[in-house]
Coordinates of C-alpha atoms in Angstrom, one line a residue:
X1 CA -38.8 58.0 -73.8
X2 CA -36.7 60.8 -74.5
X3 CA -35.6 62.1 -78.5
X4 CA -33.3 59.6 -79.3
X5 CA -34.7 56.5 -77.8
X6 CA -35.9 55.0 -80.9
X7 CA -33.3 56.0 -83.1
X8 CA -29.9 55.2 -81.0
X9 CA -28.5 59.2 -80.4
X10 CA -29.8 58.7 -77.2
X11 CA -27.4 55.3 -76.2
X12 CA -24.6 57.1 -78.5
X13 CA -24.2 60.0 -76.7
X14 CA -24.6 58.7 -73.5
X15 CA -23.5 55.5 -73.4
X16 CA -20.3 56.2 -75.2
X17 CA -19.5 58.8 -73.1
X18 CA -16.2 58.6 -71.9
X19 CA -17.5 59.9 -68.0
X20 CA -20.5 56.7 -68.1
X21 CA -20.0 53.9 -67.2
X22 CA -22.4 50.9 -69.6
X23 CA -24.0 47.8 -69.0
X24 CA -25.0 45.7 -72.1
X25 CA -28.1 43.3 -69.7
X26 CA -28.3 39.7 -71.1
X27 CA -30.4 37.2 -71.4
X28 CA -28.5 34.1 -73.1
X29 CA -27.3 35.8 -75.8
X30 CA -30.1 38.1 -77.1
X31 CA -29.3 41.7 -75.4
X32 CA -32.3 43.0 -73.4
X33 CA -31.5 45.9 -72.1
X34 CA -28.9 48.8 -70.9
X35 CA -28.2 50.6 -68.0
X36 CA -25.8 53.8 -68.4
X37 CA -24.0 55.6 -64.6
X38 CA -22.3 58.1 -63.8
X39 CA -20.0 57.6 -60.8
X40 CA -18.2 59.7 -58.5
X41 CA -15.7 58.2 -56.8
X42 CA -14.3 61.0 -55.6
X43 CA -17.8 62.3 -53.5
X44 CA -20.0 59.1 -53.5
X45 CA -22.8 60.8 -54.6
X46 CA -23.6 58.5 -58.6
X47 CA -25.8 59.3 -61.1
X48 CA -28.3 57.1 -62.8
X49 CA -28.4 57.8 -66.7
X50 CA -30.7 55.4 -67.2
X51 CA -32.3 51.5 -66.9
X52 CA -33.3 50.1 -70.6
X53 CA -35.7 47.0 -70.5
X54 CA -36.8 45.5 -73.6
X55 CA -40.7 45.9 -73.2
X56 CA -41.0 41.9 -73.1
X57 CA -39.4 42.1 -69.7
X58 CA -41.0 44.6 -67.5
X59 CA -43.1 43.6 -65.2
X60 CA -41.4 40.7 -64.5
X61 CA -39.0 41.9 -62.3
X62 CA -35.9 42.7 -64.0
X63 CA -35.7 46.0 -64.0
X64 CA -35.3 45.7 -60.3
X65 CA -32.7 42.8 -60.1
X66 CA -30.7 45.2 -61.7
X67 CA -30.9 47.8 -59.9
X68 CA -29.5 45.7 -56.6
X69 CA -27.3 44.1 -59.2
X70 CA -25.6 48.2 -59.6
X71 CA -26.2 48.5 -56.0
X72 CA -23.7 45.9 -55.3
X73 CA -21.8 46.4 -58.1
X74 CA -20.9 50.7 -56.2
X75 CA -21.1 49.8 -53.0
X76 CA -19.5 53.2 -51.5
X77 CA -22.0 55.3 -52.9
X78 CA -23.7 57.7 -51.1
X79 CA -26.2 58.7 -53.3
X80 CA -28.2 57.9 -56.0
X81 CA -29.6 60.7 -58.0
X82 CA -31.4 60.3 -61.7
X83 CA -34.1 62.0 -63.1
X84 CA -37.1 60.8 -65.6
X85 CA -39.7 62.6 -67.9
X86 CA -42.9 63.4 -66.3
X87 CA -44.9 62.2 -68.5
X88 CA -43.0 58.8 -67.9
X89 CA -45.4 57.3 -64.8
X90 CA -44.3 53.8 -64.6
X91 CA -40.5 54.9 -64.4
X92 CA -41.8 57.2 -60.9
X93 CA -43.5 54.1 -59.9
X94 CA -39.8 51.9 -60.4
X95 CA -38.3 54.4 -58.9
X96 CA -39.5 55.6 -55.6
X97 CA -41.9 51.9 -55.7
X98 CA -39.3 49.8 -55.8
X99 CA -36.1 51.1 -56.3
X100 CA -36.6 53.3 -52.8
X101 CA -36.0 56.6 -54.2
X102 CA -37.5 60.1 -53.4
X103 CA -39.3 62.7 -55.9
X104 CA -36.9 65.4 -54.6
X105 CA -38.0 67.8 -56.8
X106 CA -40.2 68.6 -60.2
X107 CA -38.3 70.8 -63.2
X108 CA -40.7 73.0 -64.8
X109 CA -43.7 71.5 -62.9
X110 CA -46.0 73.7 -65.5
X111 CA -45.0 72.2 -68.9
X112 CA -46.1 68.9 -69.6
X113 CA -43.6 68.6 -72.3
X114 CA -41.1 69.4 -70.3
X115 CA -41.8 68.9 -66.3
X116 CA -38.8 66.4 -65.3
X117 CA -38.7 64.1 -61.7
X118 CA -35.3 65.1 -59.7
X119 CA -34.5 61.6 -57.9
X120 CA -32.8 61.2 -55.3
X121 CA -31.7 57.8 -52.6
X122 CA -29.6 58.1 -50.0
X123 CA -27.7 54.9 -49.3
X124 CA -27.7 53.5 -45.7
X125 CA -24.4 53.9 -44.2

């Protein structure tokens, strides 16, 4: 993942940001992931900062269930936005093919180290 995934600085920076809403994902007494959101109640255009899933639980539908719960938690959302690094191909598959996002732009498309996919999901009215 991006810088800070391995040492916790990413999570502290964004998960503890007073403008974000961060949720810990539990399986029994064990933390197995997290989700960080930025909710804008004025515009209803919200941002998914990230979904973390313990690698041992990936490819089992857990991420999709988390995303469905997020959508249900914020039903007045008009548009969800997120971004993911170009090298995270599994993320692209997850967001586009599982969650229904669309790639609307690729930032720095010629730079494999800094390429970023900007995604959006317009919610039905």
